[in-house]
């Protein structure tokens, strides 16, 4: 699977517990903060497979972007909600619509995809 492939790659270059999903969120946060620091405006379309409806993200600052290095922070929960809180991203569908938003998974009841 893609998860196992990423796990094997990360295991070769990182120490300790390796979680590809969490690591992707941390690395994405570092990259977004880097782009924002350069003055870019960021729109993130995300098939997140994570329901953040009830989650409250917390501010977790990560080290600055360094090409070829993975972000490390044991306090970061790896959630999209924390990425949003730290990067100042807004769920535009939630901001524009009131009430329950539609699910984004055909056979599911949750919203797992986002535009931030």
PDB file of C-alpha atoms in Angstrom:
ATOM      1  CA  UNK A   1       0.000   0.000   0.000  1.00  0.00           C
ATOM      2  CA  UNK A   2       0.999   3.642  -0.281  1.00  0.00           C
ATOM      3  CA  UNK A   3       1.049   3.897   3.535  1.00  0.00           C
ATOM      4  CA  UNK A   4       3.491   0.991   3.835  1.00  0.00           C
ATOM      5  CA  UNK A   5       5.681   2.433   1.088  1.00  0.00           C
ATOM      6  CA  UNK A   6       5.880   5.792   2.878  1.00  0.00           C
ATOM      7  CA  UNK A   7       6.445   4.028   6.204  1.00  0.00           C
ATOM      8  CA  UNK A   8       9.476   2.190   4.805  1.00  0.00           C
ATOM      9  CA  UNK A   9      10.924   5.392   3.330  1.00  0.00           C
ATOM     10  CA  UNK A  10      10.435   7.367   6.565  1.00  0.00           C
ATOM     11  CA  UNK A  11      11.806   4.554   8.721  1.00  0.00           C
ATOM     12  CA  UNK A  12      15.114   4.768   6.844  1.00  0.00           C
ATOM     13  CA  UNK A  13      15.566   8.493   7.503  1.00  0.00           C
ATOM     14  CA  UNK A  14      13.878   9.083  10.882  1.00  0.00           C
ATOM     15  CA  UNK A  15      14.310   7.796  14.405  1.00  0.00           C
ATOM     16  CA  UNK A  16      11.541   6.641  16.743  1.00  0.00           C
ATOM     17  CA  UNK A  17       7.900   6.014  15.922  1.00  0.00           C
ATOM     18  CA  UNK A  18       7.014   6.603  12.275  1.00  0.00           C
ATOM     19  CA  UNK A  19       3.466   7.490  11.181  1.00  0.00           C
ATOM     20  CA  UNK A  20       3.220   8.483   7.493  1.00  0.00           C
ATOM     21  CA  UNK A  21      -0.173  10.189   7.874  1.00  0.00           C
ATOM     22  CA  UNK A  22       0.969  12.313  10.816  1.00  0.00           C
ATOM     23  CA  UNK A  23       4.297  13.076   9.138  1.00  0.00           C
ATOM     24  CA  UNK A  24       2.555  14.233   5.962  1.00  0.00           C
ATOM     25  CA  UNK A  25       0.544  16.740   8.024  1.00  0.00           C
ATOM     26  CA  UNK A  26       3.624  18.044   9.845  1.00  0.00           C
ATOM     27  CA  UNK A  27       5.624  18.388   6.617  1.00  0.00           C
ATOM     28  CA  UNK A  28       2.676  20.066   4.890  1.00  0.00           C
ATOM     29  CA  UNK A  29       2.380  22.550   7.776  1.00  0.00           C
ATOM     30  CA  UNK A  30       6.071  23.463   7.536  1.00  0.00           C
ATOM     31  CA  UNK A  31       5.790  23.920   3.762  1.00  0.00           C
ATOM     32  CA  UNK A  32       2.640  26.073   4.046  1.00  0.00           C
ATOM     33  CA  UNK A  33       4.238  28.282   6.706  1.00  0.00           C
ATOM     34  CA  UNK A  34       7.275  28.663   4.452  1.00  0.00           C
ATOM     35  CA  UNK A  35       5.098  29.765   1.518  1.00  0.00           C
ATOM     36  CA  UNK A  36       3.096  32.170   3.699  1.00  0.00           C
ATOM     37  CA  UNK A  37       6.365  33.662   4.924  1.00  0.00           C
ATOM     38  CA  UNK A  38       7.336  34.320   1.309  1.00  0.00           C
ATOM     39  CA  UNK A  39       4.075  36.201   0.795  1.00  0.00           C
ATOM     40  CA  UNK A  40       2.124  33.542  -1.077  1.00  0.00           C
ATOM     41  CA  UNK A  41      -1.578  33.006  -0.508  1.00  0.00           C
ATOM     42  CA  UNK A  42      -2.377  29.328  -0.032  1.00  0.00           C
ATOM     43  CA  UNK A  43      -5.483  27.406  -1.073  1.00  0.00           C
ATOM     44  CA  UNK A  44      -5.303  23.798   0.045  1.00  0.00           C
ATOM     45  CA  UNK A  45      -7.614  21.220  -1.519  1.00  0.00           C
ATOM     46  CA  UNK A  46      -7.401  18.220   0.729  1.00  0.00           C
ATOM     47  CA  UNK A  47      -8.742  14.674   0.633  1.00  0.00           C
ATOM     48  CA  UNK A  48      -7.980  14.493   4.331  1.00  0.00           C
ATOM     49  CA  UNK A  49      -9.888  11.368   5.353  1.00  0.00           C
ATOM     50  CA  UNK A  50     -10.306  13.073   8.714  1.00  0.00           C
ATOM     51  CA  UNK A  51     -13.486  14.453  10.252  1.00  0.00           C
ATOM     52  CA  UNK A  52     -12.589  17.747  11.923  1.00  0.00           C
ATOM     53  CA  UNK A  53     -16.173  18.772  12.677  1.00  0.00           C
ATOM     54  CA  UNK A  54     -15.739  18.364  16.446  1.00  0.00           C
ATOM     55  CA  UNK A  55     -11.979  18.998  16.612  1.00  0.00           C
ATOM     56  CA  UNK A  56     -10.376  22.147  17.910  1.00  0.00           C
ATOM     57  CA  UNK A  57      -6.868  22.556  16.625  1.00  0.00           C
ATOM     58  CA  UNK A  58      -4.114  23.938  18.790  1.00  0.00           C
ATOM     59  CA  UNK A  59      -1.211  26.195  17.857  1.00  0.00           C
ATOM     60  CA  UNK A  60       1.916  24.073  17.415  1.00  0.00           C
ATOM     61  CA  UNK A  61       4.892  25.836  15.901  1.00  0.00           C
ATOM     62  CA  UNK A  62       7.281  23.650  13.952  1.00  0.00           C
ATOM     63  CA  UNK A  63      10.871  24.242  12.845  1.00  0.00           C
ATOM     64  CA  UNK A  64      11.393  26.256   9.676  1.00  0.00           C
ATOM     65  CA  UNK A  65      11.379  24.507   6.322  1.00  0.00           C
ATOM     66  CA  UNK A  66      14.654  22.891   5.295  1.00  0.00           C
ATOM     67  CA  UNK A  67      14.767  21.092   1.970  1.00  0.00           C
ATOM     68  CA  UNK A  68      15.086  17.344   2.467  1.00  0.00           C
ATOM     69  CA  UNK A  69      14.295  17.431   6.219  1.00  0.00           C
ATOM     70  CA  UNK A  70      11.136  16.195   7.896  1.00  0.00           C
ATOM     71  CA  UNK A  71       9.389  18.233  10.582  1.00  0.00           C
ATOM     72  CA  UNK A  72       9.553  16.781  14.086  1.00  0.00           C
ATOM     73  CA  UNK A  73       7.472  17.763  17.106  1.00  0.00           C
ATOM     74  CA  UNK A  74       6.183  15.257  19.649  1.00  0.00           C
ATOM     75  CA  UNK A  75       3.411  17.647  20.783  1.00  0.00           C
ATOM     76  CA  UNK A  76       1.788  17.942  17.343  1.00  0.00           C
ATOM     77  CA  UNK A  77      -1.215  15.622  17.095  1.00  0.00           C
ATOM     78  CA  UNK A  78      -0.946  15.357  13.315  1.00  0.00           C
ATOM     79  CA  UNK A  79      -4.496  16.599  12.773  1.00  0.00           C
ATOM     80  CA  UNK A  80      -5.738  18.838   9.998  1.00  0.00           C
ATOM     81  CA  UNK A  81      -7.368  20.981  12.707  1.00  0.00           C
ATOM     82  CA  UNK A  82      -3.948  21.740  14.228  1.00  0.00           C
ATOM     83  CA  UNK A  83      -2.501  22.483  10.791  1.00  0.00           C
ATOM     84  CA  UNK A  84      -5.406  24.898  10.172  1.00  0.00           C
ATOM     85  CA  UNK A  85      -5.012  26.635  13.540  1.00  0.00           C
ATOM     86  CA  UNK A  86      -1.269  27.099  13.189  1.00  0.00           C
ATOM     87  CA  UNK A  87      -1.302  28.205   9.554  1.00  0.00           C
ATOM     88  CA  UNK A  88      -4.387  30.391   9.919  1.00  0.00           C
ATOM     89  CA  UNK A  89      -6.321  28.443   7.294  1.00  0.00           C
ATOM     90  CA  UNK A  90     -10.117  28.628   7.132  1.00  0.00           C
ATOM     91  CA  UNK A  91     -12.554  25.945   5.995  1.00  0.00           C
ATOM     92  CA  UNK A  92     -14.283  27.960   3.276  1.00  0.00           C
ATOM     93  CA  UNK A  93     -17.342  25.719   3.045  1.00  0.00           C
ATOM     94  CA  UNK A  94     -17.997  26.010   6.759  1.00  0.00           C
ATOM     95  CA  UNK A  95     -17.424  29.768   6.598  1.00  0.00           C
ATOM     96  CA  UNK A  96     -19.885  30.214   3.712  1.00  0.00           C
ATOM     97  CA  UNK A  97     -22.672  27.828   4.745  1.00  0.00           C
ATOM     98  CA  UNK A  98     -24.677  27.453   7.907  1.00  0.00           C
ATOM     99  CA  UNK A  99     -26.001  24.180   9.291  1.00  0.00           C
ATOM    100  CA  UNK A 100     -24.734  20.686   8.621  1.00  0.00           C
ATOM    101  CA  UNK A 101     -22.482  20.457   5.616  1.00  0.00           C
ATOM    102  CA  UNK A 102     -22.897  17.516   3.222  1.00  0.00           C
ATOM    103  CA  UNK A 103     -20.747  14.439   3.555  1.00  0.00           C
ATOM    104  CA  UNK A 104     -17.992  14.078   0.984  1.00  0.00           C
ATOM    105  CA  UNK A 105     -17.867  10.312   0.942  1.00  0.00           C
ATOM    106  CA  UNK A 106     -20.501   8.503  -1.140  1.00  0.00           C
ATOM    107  CA  UNK A 107     -21.123   5.677   1.321  1.00  0.00           C
ATOM    108  CA  UNK A 108     -20.387   7.677   4.442  1.00  0.00           C
ATOM    109  CA  UNK A 109     -21.976  10.185   6.751  1.00  0.00           C
ATOM    110  CA  UNK A 110     -18.986  12.433   7.392  1.00  0.00           C
ATOM    111  CA  UNK A 111     -17.172  15.204   5.636  1.00  0.00           C
ATOM    112  CA  UNK A 112     -13.610  14.103   4.889  1.00  0.00           C
ATOM    113  CA  UNK A 113     -12.561  16.501   2.117  1.00  0.00           C
ATOM    114  CA  UNK A 114     -11.745  20.189   2.553  1.00  0.00           C
ATOM    115  CA  UNK A 115     -10.851  23.403   0.796  1.00  0.00           C
ATOM    116  CA  UNK A 116      -8.849  25.581   3.166  1.00  0.00           C
TER     117      UNK A 116
END
